[in-house]
PDB file of C-alpha atoms in Angstrom:
ATOM      1  CA  MET A 859      -1.581 -81.767  44.342  1.00  0.00           C
ATOM      2  CA  ILE A 860      -1.327 -83.304  40.865  1.00  0.00           C
ATOM      3  CA  GLU A 861      -4.139 -81.098  39.611  1.00  0.00           C
ATOM      4  CA  LEU A 862      -2.529 -77.987  41.062  1.00  0.00           C
ATOM      5  CA  VAL A 863       0.745 -78.608  39.235  1.00  0.00           C
ATOM      6  CA  GLU A 864      -1.092 -79.503  36.011  1.00  0.00           C
ATOM      7  CA  THR A 865      -3.171 -76.334  36.193  1.00  0.00           C
ATOM      8  CA  ILE A 866      -0.143 -74.101  36.590  1.00  0.00           C
ATOM      9  CA  VAL A 867       2.076 -75.815  34.050  1.00  0.00           C
ATOM     10  CA  LYS A 868      -0.585 -76.138  31.344  1.00  0.00           C
ATOM     11  CA  ALA A 869      -1.112 -72.382  31.560  1.00  0.00           C
ATOM     12  CA  ILE A 870       2.508 -71.521  30.800  1.00  0.00           C
ATOM     13  CA  VAL A 871       3.805 -74.114  28.319  1.00  0.00           C
ATOM     14  CA  ASP A 872       3.351 -74.274  24.547  1.00  0.00           C
ATOM     15  CA  GLU A 873       2.185 -77.887  24.530  1.00  0.00           C
ATOM     16  CA  PRO A 874      -0.333 -78.336  27.351  1.00  0.00           C
ATOM     17  CA  ASP A 875      -1.369 -81.778  26.075  1.00  0.00           C
ATOM     18  CA  ALA A 876       2.141 -83.104  26.725  1.00  0.00           C
ATOM     19  CA  VAL A 877       2.022 -82.149  30.418  1.00  0.00           C
ATOM     20  CA  ASN A 878       1.979 -85.142  32.729  1.00  0.00           C
ATOM     21  CA  VAL A 879       2.251 -85.204  36.508  1.00  0.00           C
ATOM     22  CA  THR A 880       2.544 -88.269  38.706  1.00  0.00           C
ATOM     23  CA  GLU A 881       2.662 -88.556  42.453  1.00  0.00           C
ATOM     24  CA  LYS A 882       4.287 -90.990  44.819  1.00  0.00           C
ATOM     25  CA  GLU A 883       4.445 -91.067  48.568  1.00  0.00           C
ATOM     26  CA  GLU A 884       7.295 -92.400  50.643  1.00  0.00           C
ATOM     27  CA  ASP A 885       7.909 -91.927  54.357  1.00  0.00           C
ATOM     28  CA  GLY A 886       5.385 -89.106  54.524  1.00  0.00           C
ATOM     29  CA  LEU A 887       6.987 -87.224  51.655  1.00  0.00           C
ATOM     30  CA  VAL A 888       4.923 -86.663  48.536  1.00  0.00           C
ATOM     31  CA  THR A 889       7.065 -86.457  45.414  1.00  0.00           C
ATOM     32  CA  LEU A 890       5.458 -84.968  42.332  1.00  0.00           C
ATOM     33  CA  GLU A 891       7.102 -85.755  39.032  1.00  0.00           C
ATOM     34  CA  LEU A 892       6.481 -83.345  36.202  1.00  0.00           C
ATOM     35  CA  ASN A 893       6.908 -84.271  32.558  1.00  0.00           C
ATOM     36  CA  VAL A 894       6.636 -81.744  29.738  1.00  0.00           C
ATOM     37  CA  ALA A 895       7.472 -81.686  26.032  1.00  0.00           C
ATOM     38  CA  PRO A 896      11.261 -81.323  25.490  1.00  0.00           C
ATOM     39  CA  ASN A 897      10.697 -77.900  23.893  1.00  0.00           C
ATOM     40  CA  ASP A 898       8.878 -76.722  27.003  1.00  0.00           C
ATOM     41  CA  MET A 899      11.647 -77.509  29.494  1.00  0.00           C
ATOM     42  CA  GLY A 900      12.808 -73.916  29.464  1.00  0.00           C
ATOM     43  CA  LYS A 901       9.236 -72.754  30.058  1.00  0.00           C
ATOM     44  CA  VAL A 902       8.976 -74.662  33.339  1.00  0.00           C
ATOM     45  CA  ILE A 903      12.518 -74.019  34.549  1.00  0.00           C
ATOM     46  CA  GLY A 904      13.219 -70.466  33.470  1.00  0.00           C
ATOM     47  CA  LYS A 905      16.329 -68.350  33.772  1.00  0.00           C
ATOM     48  CA  GLN A 906      18.294 -69.495  36.804  1.00  0.00           C
ATOM     49  CA  GLY A 907      15.391 -71.781  37.684  1.00  0.00           C
ATOM     50  CA  ARG A 908      13.090 -68.888  38.469  1.00  0.00           C
ATOM     51  CA  ILE A 909       9.927 -70.452  37.057  1.00  0.00           C
ATOM     52  CA  ALA A 910      10.594 -73.816  38.712  1.00  0.00           C
ATOM     53  CA  ARG A 911      11.132 -71.979  41.998  1.00  0.00           C
ATOM     54  CA  ALA A 912       7.803 -70.162  41.652  1.00  0.00           C
ATOM     55  CA  ILE A 913       5.938 -73.412  40.932  1.00  0.00           C
ATOM     56  CA  ARG A 914       7.631 -75.078  43.917  1.00  0.00           C
ATOM     57  CA  THR A 915       6.695 -72.160  46.167  1.00  0.00           C
ATOM     58  CA  VAL A 916       3.010 -72.600  45.301  1.00  0.00           C
ATOM     59  CA  VAL A 917       3.255 -76.389  45.740  1.00  0.00           C
ATOM     60  CA  LYS A 918       4.843 -75.836  49.168  1.00  0.00           C
ATOM     61  CA  ALA A 919       2.027 -73.465  50.115  1.00  0.00           C
ATOM     62  CA  MET A 920      -0.582 -76.116  49.372  1.00  0.00           C
ATOM     63  CA  ALA A 921       1.449 -78.777  51.195  1.00  0.00           C
ATOM     64  CA  THR A 922       1.606 -76.503  54.237  1.00  0.00           C
ATOM     65  CA  LYS A 923      -2.158 -76.052  54.106  1.00  0.00           C
ATOM     66  CA  LYS A 924      -2.640 -79.832  53.966  1.00  0.00           C
ATOM     67  CA  GLY A 925      -0.029 -80.395  56.641  1.00  0.00           C
ATOM     68  CA  ILE A 926       2.129 -82.617  54.454  1.00  0.00           C
ATOM     69  CA  ARG A 927       5.600 -82.475  52.951  1.00  0.00           C
ATOM     70  CA  ALA A 928       5.850 -82.318  49.192  1.00  0.00           C
ATOM     71  CA  GLU A 929       8.452 -81.721  46.574  1.00  0.00           C
ATOM     72  CA  LEU A 930       8.392 -81.246  42.840  1.00  0.00           C
ATOM     73  CA  GLU A 931      10.792 -82.917  40.459  1.00  0.00           C
ATOM     74  CA  ILE A 932      11.026 -81.858  36.860  1.00  0.00           C
ATOM     75  CA  ILE A 933      12.021 -84.721  34.632  1.00  0.00           C
TER      76      ILE A 933
ATOM     77  CA  MET B1284     -10.556 -58.233  19.911  1.00  0.00           C
ATOM     78  CA  LYS B1285     -10.505 -60.893  17.231  1.00  0.00           C
ATOM     79  CA  THR B1286     -13.743 -62.844  17.143  1.00  0.00           C
ATOM     80  CA  ILE B1287     -14.404 -65.779  14.869  1.00  0.00           C
ATOM     81  CA  GLU B1288     -17.260 -68.116  14.097  1.00  0.00           C
ATOM     82  CA  ALA B1289     -16.622 -71.805  13.686  1.00  0.00           C
ATOM     83  CA  THR B1290     -18.772 -74.760  12.721  1.00  0.00           C
ATOM     84  CA  GLY B1291     -18.592 -78.496  13.264  1.00  0.00           C
ATOM     85  CA  LYS B1292     -20.709 -81.635  13.507  1.00  0.00           C
ATOM     86  CA  THR B1293     -20.916 -81.073  17.245  1.00  0.00           C
ATOM     87  CA  VAL B1294     -20.227 -78.098  19.498  1.00  0.00           C
ATOM     88  CA  ASP B1295     -16.997 -79.807  20.582  1.00  0.00           C
ATOM     89  CA  GLU B1296     -15.808 -80.150  17.014  1.00  0.00           C
ATOM     90  CA  ALA B1297     -16.711 -76.567  16.237  1.00  0.00           C
ATOM     91  CA  LEU B1298     -14.706 -75.434  19.267  1.00  0.00           C
ATOM     92  CA  LYS B1299     -11.750 -77.535  18.227  1.00  0.00           C
ATOM     93  CA  ALA B1300     -11.798 -75.996  14.740  1.00  0.00           C
ATOM     94  CA  GLY B1301     -12.097 -72.518  16.210  1.00  0.00           C
ATOM     95  CA  LEU B1302      -9.235 -73.133  18.604  1.00  0.00           C
ATOM     96  CA  ALA B1303      -6.943 -73.950  15.686  1.00  0.00           C
ATOM     97  CA  GLU B1304      -8.129 -70.939  13.709  1.00  0.00           C
ATOM     98  CA  LEU B1305      -7.405 -68.614  16.639  1.00  0.00           C
ATOM     99  CA  GLY B1306      -4.031 -70.232  17.132  1.00  0.00           C
ATOM    100  CA  ALA B1307      -4.870 -70.853  20.795  1.00  0.00           C
ATOM    101  CA  LYS B1308      -3.232 -73.583  22.836  1.00  0.00           C
ATOM    102  CA  GLU B1309      -6.224 -74.822  24.784  1.00  0.00           C
ATOM    103  CA  MET B1310      -9.770 -74.014  25.772  1.00  0.00           C
ATOM    104  CA  ALA B1311      -8.537 -72.137  28.819  1.00  0.00           C
ATOM    105  CA  ASP B1312      -7.228 -69.433  26.462  1.00  0.00           C
ATOM    106  CA  VAL B1313     -10.550 -68.688  24.804  1.00  0.00           C
ATOM    107  CA  ASP B1314     -14.076 -67.639  25.618  1.00  0.00           C
ATOM    108  CA  TYR B1315     -17.016 -68.716  23.503  1.00  0.00           C
ATOM    109  CA  GLU B1316     -20.731 -68.739  23.101  1.00  0.00           C
ATOM    110  CA  VAL B1317     -22.795 -71.365  21.342  1.00  0.00           C
ATOM    111  CA  LEU B1318     -24.780 -69.760  18.556  1.00  0.00           C
ATOM    112  CA  GLU B1319     -26.507 -72.927  17.444  1.00  0.00           C
ATOM    113  CA  GLU B1320     -26.502 -76.535  18.592  1.00  0.00           C
ATOM    114  CA  ALA B1321     -26.037 -79.158  15.899  1.00  0.00           C
ATOM    115  CA  ASN B1322     -29.229 -80.462  14.390  1.00  0.00           C
ATOM    116  CA  VAL B1323     -28.911 -83.951  12.981  1.00  0.00           C
ATOM    117  CA  GLY B1324     -32.038 -83.621  10.853  1.00  0.00           C
ATOM    118  CA  PHE B1325     -34.463 -86.336   9.966  1.00  0.00           C
ATOM    119  CA  LEU B1326     -32.769 -89.748  10.312  1.00  0.00           C
ATOM    120  CA  GLY B1327     -29.497 -87.911  10.035  1.00  0.00           C
ATOM    121  CA  LEU B1328     -30.178 -87.301   6.394  1.00  0.00           C
ATOM    122  CA  LEU B1329     -32.359 -84.303   5.804  1.00  0.00           C
ATOM    123  CA  GLY B1330     -32.049 -80.773   7.057  1.00  0.00           C
ATOM    124  CA  GLY B1331     -29.019 -81.409   9.254  1.00  0.00           C
ATOM    125  CA  ARG B1332     -27.309 -78.265  10.468  1.00  0.00           C
ATOM    126  CA  PRO B1333     -23.831 -77.981  11.942  1.00  0.00           C
ATOM    127  CA  ALA B1334     -23.144 -76.536  15.369  1.00  0.00           C
ATOM    128  CA  ARG B1335     -22.030 -72.918  15.291  1.00  0.00           C
ATOM    129  CA  VAL B1336     -19.975 -71.174  17.935  1.00  0.00           C
ATOM    130  CA  ARG B1337     -18.519 -67.714  18.339  1.00  0.00           C
ATOM    131  CA  MET B1338     -15.047 -67.640  19.901  1.00  0.00           C
ATOM    132  CA  TRP B1339     -12.469 -65.079  20.903  1.00  0.00           C
ATOM    133  CA  LEU B1340      -9.094 -65.052  22.588  1.00  0.00           C
ATOM    134  CA  GLN B1341      -9.065 -64.088  26.205  1.00  0.00           C
ATOM    135  CA  ALA B1342      -7.382 -60.853  27.132  1.00  0.00           C
ATOM    136  CA  PRO B1343      -4.064 -61.370  28.992  1.00  0.00           C
ATOM    137  CA  GLU B1344      -5.400 -60.107  32.313  1.00  0.00           C
ATOM    138  CA  VAL B1345      -8.368 -62.479  32.053  1.00  0.00           C
ATOM    139  CA  LYS B1346      -6.029 -65.417  31.409  1.00  0.00           C
ATOM    140  CA  ALA B1347      -4.023 -64.465  34.487  1.00  0.00           C
ATOM    141  CA  CYS B1348      -7.153 -64.124  36.572  1.00  0.00           C
ATOM    142  CA  ARG B1349      -8.527 -67.498  35.434  1.00  0.00           C
ATOM    143  CA  LEU B1350      -5.246 -69.170  36.368  1.00  0.00           C
ATOM    144  CA  LEU B1351      -5.352 -67.663  39.842  1.00  0.00           C
ATOM    145  CA  GLU B1352      -8.969 -68.766  40.283  1.00  0.00           C
ATOM    146  CA  LYS B1353      -8.089 -72.314  39.224  1.00  0.00           C
ATOM    147  CA  ILE B1354      -5.089 -72.414  41.547  1.00  0.00           C
ATOM    148  CA  MET B1355      -7.315 -71.335  44.447  1.00  0.00           C
ATOM    149  CA  GLU B1356      -9.898 -73.952  43.524  1.00  0.00           C
ATOM    150  CA  LYS B1357      -7.271 -76.733  43.489  1.00  0.00           C
ATOM    151  CA  MET B1358      -5.904 -75.526  46.802  1.00  0.00           C
ATOM    152  CA  GLY B1359      -9.380 -75.502  48.301  1.00  0.00           C
ATOM    153  CA  ILE B1360      -9.343 -71.768  48.952  1.00  0.00           C
ATOM    154  CA  ARG B1361     -12.339 -69.524  48.460  1.00  0.00           C
ATOM    155  CA  GLY B1362     -11.618 -66.027  47.272  1.00  0.00           C
ATOM    156  CA  GLU B1363     -13.137 -63.355  45.078  1.00  0.00           C
ATOM    157  CA  THR B1364     -11.078 -61.903  42.256  1.00  0.00           C
ATOM    158  CA  GLN B1365     -11.366 -58.481  40.740  1.00  0.00           C
ATOM    159  CA  ILE B1366      -9.435 -57.002  37.827  1.00  0.00           C
ATOM    160  CA  GLU B1367      -8.648 -53.325  37.735  1.00  0.00           C
ATOM    161  CA  GLU B1368      -6.723 -51.407  35.087  1.00  0.00           C
ATOM    162  CA  VAL B1369      -4.227 -49.122  36.790  1.00  0.00           C
ATOM    163  CA  GLY B1370      -2.192 -47.045  34.363  1.00  0.00           C
ATOM    164  CA  GLU B1371       0.127 -49.352  32.430  1.00  0.00           C
ATOM    165  CA  TYR B1372      -0.721 -52.480  34.338  1.00  0.00           C
ATOM    166  CA  TYR B1373      -3.576 -54.590  35.594  1.00  0.00           C
ATOM    167  CA  GLU B1374      -4.117 -55.269  39.226  1.00  0.00           C
ATOM    168  CA  ILE B1375      -5.839 -58.483  40.249  1.00  0.00           C
ATOM    169  CA  GLN B1376      -7.205 -58.250  43.760  1.00  0.00           C
ATOM    170  CA  ILE B1377      -8.054 -61.412  45.649  1.00  0.00           C
ATOM    171  CA  ASP B1378     -10.257 -61.044  48.699  1.00  0.00           C
ATOM    172  CA  GLY B1379     -11.688 -63.522  51.146  1.00  0.00           C
ATOM    173  CA  ASP B1380     -11.072 -65.166  54.493  1.00  0.00           C
ATOM    174  CA  ASP B1381      -7.985 -67.131  55.439  1.00  0.00           C
ATOM    175  CA  LEU B1382      -5.876 -66.100  52.478  1.00  0.00           C
ATOM    176  CA  GLY B1383      -2.596 -66.050  54.406  1.00  0.00           C
ATOM    177  CA  ILE B1384      -1.541 -69.219  52.615  1.00  0.00           C
ATOM    178  CA  LEU B1385      -1.575 -67.293  49.313  1.00  0.00           C
ATOM    179  CA  ILE B1386       0.710 -64.629  50.744  1.00  0.00           C
ATOM    180  CA  GLY B1387       3.334 -66.744  52.486  1.00  0.00           C
ATOM    181  CA  ARG B1388       6.297 -65.582  54.515  1.00  0.00           C
ATOM    182  CA  ARG B1389       7.186 -62.032  53.492  1.00  0.00           C
ATOM    183  CA  GLY B1390       4.846 -62.358  50.520  1.00  0.00           C
ATOM    184  CA  ARG B1391       6.924 -65.026  48.818  1.00  0.00           C
ATOM    185  CA  THR B1392       3.959 -67.140  47.741  1.00  0.00           C
ATOM    186  CA  LEU B1393       2.204 -64.007  46.514  1.00  0.00           C
ATOM    187  CA  ASP B1394       5.263 -63.060  44.453  1.00  0.00           C
ATOM    188  CA  ALA B1395       5.377 -66.573  42.975  1.00  0.00           C
ATOM    189  CA  LEU B1396       1.677 -66.385  42.058  1.00  0.00           C
ATOM    190  CA  GLN B1397       2.184 -62.979  40.491  1.00  0.00           C
ATOM    191  CA  TYR B1398       5.130 -64.235  38.453  1.00  0.00           C
ATOM    192  CA  LEU B1399       3.169 -67.267  37.196  1.00  0.00           C
ATOM    193  CA  ALA B1400       0.125 -65.093  36.447  1.00  0.00           C
ATOM    194  CA  ASN B1401       2.319 -62.865  34.268  1.00  0.00           C
ATOM    195  CA  LEU B1402       3.693 -65.874  32.400  1.00  0.00           C
ATOM    196  CA  ALA B1403       0.183 -67.213  31.767  1.00  0.00           C
ATOM    197  CA  ALA B1404      -1.071 -63.792  30.655  1.00  0.00           C
ATOM    198  CA  ASN B1405       1.696 -63.353  28.110  1.00  0.00           C
ATOM    199  CA  ARG B1406       2.049 -66.861  26.774  1.00  0.00           C
ATOM    200  CA  GLY B1407       2.489 -66.769  23.027  1.00  0.00           C
ATOM    201  CA  SER B1408       2.080 -63.015  22.682  1.00  0.00           C
ATOM    202  CA  ALA B1409       4.707 -60.454  21.818  1.00  0.00           C
ATOM    203  CA  LYS B1410       2.962 -57.624  23.644  1.00  0.00           C
ATOM    204  CA  ARG B1411       3.596 -57.784  27.345  1.00  0.00           C
ATOM    205  CA  ALA B1412       0.810 -57.078  29.773  1.00  0.00           C
ATOM    206  CA  ARG B1413       1.953 -56.396  33.308  1.00  0.00           C
ATOM    207  CA  ILE B1414      -0.060 -57.963  36.085  1.00  0.00           C
ATOM    208  CA  ILE B1415       0.112 -57.086  39.755  1.00  0.00           C
ATOM    209  CA  VAL B1416      -1.503 -59.585  42.096  1.00  0.00           C
ATOM    210  CA  ASP B1417      -2.547 -58.532  45.577  1.00  0.00           C
ATOM    211  CA  VAL B1418      -4.204 -60.604  48.272  1.00  0.00           C
ATOM    212  CA  ALA B1419      -6.270 -58.914  50.978  1.00  0.00           C
ATOM    213  CA  SER B1420      -4.420 -55.646  50.200  1.00  0.00           C
ATOM    214  CA  TYR B1421      -1.177 -57.182  51.479  1.00  0.00           C
ATOM    215  CA  ARG B1422       0.981 -55.177  49.054  1.00  0.00           C
ATOM    216  CA  LYS B1423      -0.694 -51.897  49.975  1.00  0.00           C
ATOM    217  CA  ARG B1424      -0.227 -52.542  53.690  1.00  0.00           C
ATOM    218  CA  ARG B1425       3.366 -53.690  53.133  1.00  0.00           C
ATOM    219  CA  ALA B1426       4.137 -50.522  51.134  1.00  0.00           C
ATOM    220  CA  GLU B1427       2.809 -48.404  53.992  1.00  0.00           C
ATOM    221  CA  THR B1428       4.943 -50.341  56.496  1.00  0.00           C
ATOM    222  CA  LEU B1429       8.036 -49.877  54.321  1.00  0.00           C
ATOM    223  CA  ARG B1430       7.459 -46.132  53.945  1.00  0.00           C
ATOM    224  CA  ASN B1431       7.148 -45.775  57.719  1.00  0.00           C
ATOM    225  CA  LEU B1432      10.249 -47.896  58.237  1.00  0.00           C
ATOM    226  CA  ALA B1433      12.261 -45.784  55.768  1.00  0.00           C
ATOM    227  CA  GLN B1434      11.217 -42.558  57.490  1.00  0.00           C
ATOM    228  CA  ARG B1435      12.081 -43.894  60.956  1.00  0.00           C
ATOM    229  CA  LEU B1436      15.460 -45.111  59.746  1.00  0.00           C
ATOM    230  CA  CYS B1437      16.202 -41.748  58.130  1.00  0.00           C
ATOM    231  CA  GLN B1438      15.676 -40.083  61.505  1.00  0.00           C
ATOM    232  CA  ARG B1439      17.971 -42.597  63.145  1.00  0.00           C
ATOM    233  CA  VAL B1440      20.710 -42.108  60.551  1.00  0.00           C
ATOM    234  CA  ARG B1441      20.501 -38.342  61.056  1.00  0.00           C
ATOM    235  CA  ARG B1442      20.711 -38.723  64.812  1.00  0.00           C
ATOM    236  CA  GLN B1443      23.491 -41.302  64.937  1.00  0.00           C
ATOM    237  CA  ARG B1444      25.262 -40.026  61.801  1.00  0.00           C
ATOM    238  CA  ARG B1445      25.810 -43.625  60.794  1.00  0.00           C
ATOM    239  CA  LYS B1446      24.383 -45.536  57.829  1.00  0.00           C
ATOM    240  CA  VAL B1447      21.970 -48.446  58.291  1.00  0.00           C
ATOM    241  CA  VAL B1448      21.672 -51.642  56.274  1.00  0.00           C
ATOM    242  CA  LEU B1449      18.185 -53.050  55.847  1.00  0.00           C
ATOM    243  CA  GLU B1450      17.138 -56.682  55.542  1.00  0.00           C
ATOM    244  CA  PRO B1451      17.025 -58.293  52.067  1.00  0.00           C
ATOM    245  CA  MET B1452      14.026 -57.215  50.013  1.00  0.00           C
ATOM    246  CA  THR B1453      12.521 -57.740  46.581  1.00  0.00           C
ATOM    247  CA  PRO B1454      13.174 -55.110  43.882  1.00  0.00           C
ATOM    248  CA  GLN B1455       9.643 -53.702  44.301  1.00  0.00           C
ATOM    249  CA  GLU B1456      10.118 -53.350  48.043  1.00  0.00           C
ATOM    250  CA  ARG B1457      13.531 -51.725  47.649  1.00  0.00           C
ATOM    251  CA  ARG B1458      12.015 -49.279  45.203  1.00  0.00           C
ATOM    252  CA  ILE B1459       9.532 -48.120  47.835  1.00  0.00           C
ATOM    253  CA  ILE B1460      12.401 -47.493  50.273  1.00  0.00           C
ATOM    254  CA  HIS B1461      14.436 -45.590  47.657  1.00  0.00           C
ATOM    255  CA  LEU B1462      11.473 -43.408  46.710  1.00  0.00           C
ATOM    256  CA  THR B1463      10.790 -42.573  50.346  1.00  0.00           C
ATOM    257  CA  VAL B1464      14.442 -41.726  51.062  1.00  0.00           C
ATOM    258  CA  GLN B1465      14.515 -39.461  47.982  1.00  0.00           C
ATOM    259  CA  GLY B1466      11.928 -37.315  49.680  1.00  0.00           C
ATOM    260  CA  GLU B1467      14.083 -36.928  52.807  1.00  0.00           C
ATOM    261  CA  LYS B1468      16.506 -33.999  52.844  1.00  0.00           C
ATOM    262  CA  GLY B1469      20.215 -34.862  53.017  1.00  0.00           C
ATOM    263  CA  MET B1470      19.645 -38.609  52.827  1.00  0.00           C
ATOM    264  CA  VAL B1471      20.774 -41.109  50.200  1.00  0.00           C
ATOM    265  CA  SER B1472      20.033 -44.774  49.615  1.00  0.00           C
ATOM    266  CA  TYR B1473      21.502 -47.462  47.417  1.00  0.00           C
ATOM    267  CA  SER B1474      21.364 -51.253  47.142  1.00  0.00           C
ATOM    268  CA  GLU B1475      24.172 -53.697  47.641  1.00  0.00           C
ATOM    269  CA  GLY B1476      24.638 -57.468  47.428  1.00  0.00           C
ATOM    270  CA  GLU B1477      23.242 -59.994  44.981  1.00  0.00           C
ATOM    271  CA  GLU B1478      19.670 -61.175  44.505  1.00  0.00           C
ATOM    272  CA  PRO B1479      17.866 -62.560  46.375  1.00  0.00           C
ATOM    273  CA  PHE B1480      19.829 -61.059  49.257  1.00  0.00           C
ATOM    274  CA  ARG B1481      20.110 -57.545  47.896  1.00  0.00           C
ATOM    275  CA  ARG B1482      19.703 -54.945  50.663  1.00  0.00           C
ATOM    276  CA  VAL B1483      19.099 -51.235  50.819  1.00  0.00           C
ATOM    277  CA  VAL B1484      21.581 -49.013  52.633  1.00  0.00           C
ATOM    278  CA  ILE B1485      20.417 -45.637  53.940  1.00  0.00           C
ATOM    279  CA  GLY B1486      23.068 -43.033  54.697  1.00  0.00           C
ATOM    280  CA  LEU B1487      23.824 -39.329  54.861  1.00  0.00           C
ATOM    281  CA  GLU B1488      24.496 -37.380  51.692  1.00  0.00           C
ATOM    282  CA  GLU B1489      28.241 -36.684  51.390  1.00  0.00           C
TER     283      GLU B1489
END
């Protein structure tokens, strides 16, 4: 899951080297935390959260395939 | 396409120098070939030659396609991609078995992938390339379904002389309905409501 988020985010931000994703699991829920350079926040959120929603949709698709619950937090 | 040659003590260093010269963000944005491996020479003193590489920026549609391939790889999905230039846009077709996960309910995952592919294609460039992503011809089949639906509903509206409101659709899907209704005599269509719940209404021409 971490690699999936990294792959997507590194392809759309201006500073791919600053992209960092961590993962923690609690009560069967995987929470992915995404860190990007401050200047790239807009690039991962988008107007009205459209980009963040697209990333979350793909993350959800993979979670469904793996039969787990996952959510993405942008920090 | 802009092609450059770069040199460095090693192939890696040559690539790094070339990356900066091209103004690219990361290796995923470029293609390259190694022209010459570095030669350290005798005892690292005599006749040493630097590594030489040829590099060029990837075309937008290739960037988009690479991203989709990497996403599939991370998701553990096997699919074949194919890029086709269709008029003003590029269509990336993904084919394979068990690709339903890439489509999602009502194509929502597919729309998300298409949106992200467009962002990746156009990162850092002023010129916008438009990318359409289709999985197992889902969009083509969906368009056909929508055209049939629009025609059936037009008949119903004529018969019952009462307008119908369709379920919420994406702008592309609504467009297919509108275009179909335009071809039906005496019928009109318009959209109402706010995204993402905007719906098409089909009615009789006043």
